[in-house]
mmCIF file of C-alpha atoms in Angstrom:
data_model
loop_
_atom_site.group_PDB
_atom_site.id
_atom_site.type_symbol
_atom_site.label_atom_id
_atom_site.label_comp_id
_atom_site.label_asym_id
_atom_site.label_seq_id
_atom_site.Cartn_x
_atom_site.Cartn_y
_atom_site.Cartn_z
ATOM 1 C CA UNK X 148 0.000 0.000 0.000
ATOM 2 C CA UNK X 149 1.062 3.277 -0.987
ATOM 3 C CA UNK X 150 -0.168 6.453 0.484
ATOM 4 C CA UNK X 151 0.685 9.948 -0.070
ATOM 5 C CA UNK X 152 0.037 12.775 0.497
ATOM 6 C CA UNK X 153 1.150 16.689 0.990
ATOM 7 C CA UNK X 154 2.152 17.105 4.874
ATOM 8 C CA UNK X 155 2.602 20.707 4.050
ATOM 9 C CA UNK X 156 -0.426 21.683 2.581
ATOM 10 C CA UNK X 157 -2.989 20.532 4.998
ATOM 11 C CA UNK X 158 -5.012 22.651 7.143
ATOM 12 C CA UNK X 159 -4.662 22.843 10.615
ATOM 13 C CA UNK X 160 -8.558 22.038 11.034
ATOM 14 C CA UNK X 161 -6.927 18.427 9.306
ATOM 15 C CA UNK X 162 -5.086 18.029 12.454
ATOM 16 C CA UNK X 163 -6.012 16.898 15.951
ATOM 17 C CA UNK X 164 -5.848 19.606 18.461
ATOM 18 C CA UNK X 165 -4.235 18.812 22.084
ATOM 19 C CA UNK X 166 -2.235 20.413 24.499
ATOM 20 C CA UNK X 167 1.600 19.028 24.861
ATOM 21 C CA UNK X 168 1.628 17.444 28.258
ATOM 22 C CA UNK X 169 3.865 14.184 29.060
ATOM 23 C CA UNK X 170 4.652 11.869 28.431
ATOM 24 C CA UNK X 171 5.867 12.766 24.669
ATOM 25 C CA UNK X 172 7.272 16.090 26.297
ATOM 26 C CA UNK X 173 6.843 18.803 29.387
ATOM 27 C CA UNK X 174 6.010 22.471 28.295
ATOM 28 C CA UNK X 175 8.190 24.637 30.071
ATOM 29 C CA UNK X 176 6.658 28.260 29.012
ATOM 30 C CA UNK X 177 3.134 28.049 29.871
ATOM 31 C CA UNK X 178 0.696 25.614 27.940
ATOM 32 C CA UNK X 179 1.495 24.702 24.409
ATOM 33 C CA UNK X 180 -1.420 24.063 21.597
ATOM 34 C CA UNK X 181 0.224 21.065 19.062
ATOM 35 C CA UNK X 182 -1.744 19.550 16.231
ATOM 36 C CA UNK X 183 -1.400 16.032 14.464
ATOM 37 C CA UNK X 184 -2.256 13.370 12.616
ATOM 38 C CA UNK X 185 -0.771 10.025 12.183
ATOM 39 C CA UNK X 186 -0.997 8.425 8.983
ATOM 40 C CA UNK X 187 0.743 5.355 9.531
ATOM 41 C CA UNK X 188 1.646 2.912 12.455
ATOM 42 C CA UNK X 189 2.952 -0.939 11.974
ATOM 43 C CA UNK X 190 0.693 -3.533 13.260
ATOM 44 C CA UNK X 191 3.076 -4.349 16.626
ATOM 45 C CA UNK X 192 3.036 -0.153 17.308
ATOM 46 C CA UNK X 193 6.806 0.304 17.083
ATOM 47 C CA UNK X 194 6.855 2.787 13.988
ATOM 48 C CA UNK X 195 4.474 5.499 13.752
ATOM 49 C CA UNK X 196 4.656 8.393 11.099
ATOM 50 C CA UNK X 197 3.090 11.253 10.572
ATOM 51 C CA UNK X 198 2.242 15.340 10.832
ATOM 52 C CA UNK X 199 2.860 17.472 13.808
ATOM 53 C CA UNK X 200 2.358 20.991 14.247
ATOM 54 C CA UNK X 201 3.577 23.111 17.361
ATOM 55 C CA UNK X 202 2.703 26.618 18.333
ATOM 56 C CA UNK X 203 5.829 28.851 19.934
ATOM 57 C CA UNK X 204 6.961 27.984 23.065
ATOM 58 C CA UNK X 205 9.838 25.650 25.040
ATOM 59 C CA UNK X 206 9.775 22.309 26.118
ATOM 60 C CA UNK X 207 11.763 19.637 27.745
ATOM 61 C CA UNK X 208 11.952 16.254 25.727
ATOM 62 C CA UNK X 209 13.238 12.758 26.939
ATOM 63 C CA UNK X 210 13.228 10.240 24.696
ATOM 64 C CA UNK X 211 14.109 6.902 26.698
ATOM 65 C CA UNK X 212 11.702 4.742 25.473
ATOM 66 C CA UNK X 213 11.859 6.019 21.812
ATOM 67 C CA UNK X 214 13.694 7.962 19.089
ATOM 68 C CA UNK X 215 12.202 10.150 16.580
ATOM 69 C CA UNK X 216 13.150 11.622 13.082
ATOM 70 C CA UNK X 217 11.988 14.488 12.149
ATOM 71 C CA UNK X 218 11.937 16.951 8.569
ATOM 72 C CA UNK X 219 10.911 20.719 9.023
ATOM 73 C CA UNK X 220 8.554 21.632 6.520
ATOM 74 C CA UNK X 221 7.621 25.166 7.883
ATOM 75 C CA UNK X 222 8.747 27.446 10.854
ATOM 76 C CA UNK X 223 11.847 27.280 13.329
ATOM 77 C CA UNK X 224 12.805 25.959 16.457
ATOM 78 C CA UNK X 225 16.279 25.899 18.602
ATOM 79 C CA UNK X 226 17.131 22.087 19.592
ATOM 80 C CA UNK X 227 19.600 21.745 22.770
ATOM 81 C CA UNK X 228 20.665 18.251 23.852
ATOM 82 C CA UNK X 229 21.317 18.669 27.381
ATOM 83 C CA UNK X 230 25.582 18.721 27.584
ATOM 84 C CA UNK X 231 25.525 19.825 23.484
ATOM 85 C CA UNK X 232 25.579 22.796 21.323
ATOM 86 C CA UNK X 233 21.998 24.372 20.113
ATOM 87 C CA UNK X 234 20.980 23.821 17.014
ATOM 88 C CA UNK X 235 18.546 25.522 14.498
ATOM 89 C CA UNK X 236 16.388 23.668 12.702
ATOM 90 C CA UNK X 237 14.141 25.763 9.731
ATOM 91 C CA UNK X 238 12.810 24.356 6.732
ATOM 92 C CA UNK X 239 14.198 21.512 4.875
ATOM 93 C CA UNK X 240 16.059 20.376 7.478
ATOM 94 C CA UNK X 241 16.308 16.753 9.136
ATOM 95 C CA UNK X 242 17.091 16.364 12.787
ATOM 96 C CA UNK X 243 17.769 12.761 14.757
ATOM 97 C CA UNK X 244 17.002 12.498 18.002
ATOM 98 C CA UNK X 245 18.194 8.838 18.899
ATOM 99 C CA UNK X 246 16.777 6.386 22.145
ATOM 100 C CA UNK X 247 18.437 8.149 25.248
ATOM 101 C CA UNK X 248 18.658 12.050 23.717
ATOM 102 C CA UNK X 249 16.891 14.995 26.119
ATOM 103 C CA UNK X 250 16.825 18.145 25.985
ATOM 104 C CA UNK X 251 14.669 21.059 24.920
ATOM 105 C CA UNK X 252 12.824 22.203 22.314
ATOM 106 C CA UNK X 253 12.166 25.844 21.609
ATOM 107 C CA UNK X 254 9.605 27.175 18.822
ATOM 108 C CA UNK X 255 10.389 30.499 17.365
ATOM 109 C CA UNK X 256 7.624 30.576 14.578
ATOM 110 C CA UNK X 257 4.800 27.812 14.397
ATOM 111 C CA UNK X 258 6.585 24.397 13.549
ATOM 112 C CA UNK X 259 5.189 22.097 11.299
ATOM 113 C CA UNK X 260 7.200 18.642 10.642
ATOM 114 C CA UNK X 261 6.662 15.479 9.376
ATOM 115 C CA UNK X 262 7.889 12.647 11.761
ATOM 116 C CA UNK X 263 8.915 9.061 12.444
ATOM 117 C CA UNK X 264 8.575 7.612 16.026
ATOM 118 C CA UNK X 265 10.618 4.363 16.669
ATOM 119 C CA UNK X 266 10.975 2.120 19.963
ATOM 120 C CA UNK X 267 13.212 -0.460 20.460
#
């Protein structure tokens, strides 16, 4: 099966609205509006891929249970692994954040990204 579509064209009304709360990460400026919508997930749940779309704001991530790969398709946000160098992260870009990474996430302009969620 084959599906595609444009991740960058949708509307946000396409996307699930939630707040970002734990466990996927801790908002640490005040409550944080996200939007998503998963378009695949294998049949034993370890892979999941999809759209996600953040408002501004910081966060604290820790993924120990799972990794996640990420491409920017609109906005920019600052990544910091804790004990590593920040780095910016606009449009076009890919970012890896492997089992074991935290850090924090900050959202300069509303983030929208296409992702790939992984467990061991």
């Amino acid at each position: 099966m084959t599906i595609a579509y444009r991740a960058a064209d949708l509307d946000a009304s396409e996307l699930e609205e939630s707040l970002l709360a734990p466990p996927s990460a801790t908002p640490l400026s005040g409550d944080i509006t996200v939007r998503s919508r998963r378009e695949f997930e294998s049949e034993d749940g370890r892979i999941a891929s999809g759209t996600w779309e953040t408002e501004t704001g910081q966060s604290r991530w820790e993924f120990l249970s799972k990794g996640e790969i990420i491409h920017v398709l609109s906005g920019k946000m600052t990544v910091l692994r804790d004990g590593g160098e920040e780095v910016l992260l606009t449009p076009g870009d890919t970012a890896y954040f492997p089992i074991g990474w935290t850090g924090t996430w900050t959202v300069h302009e509303r983030l929208r990204k296409v992702f790939v969620v992984y467990t061991a």
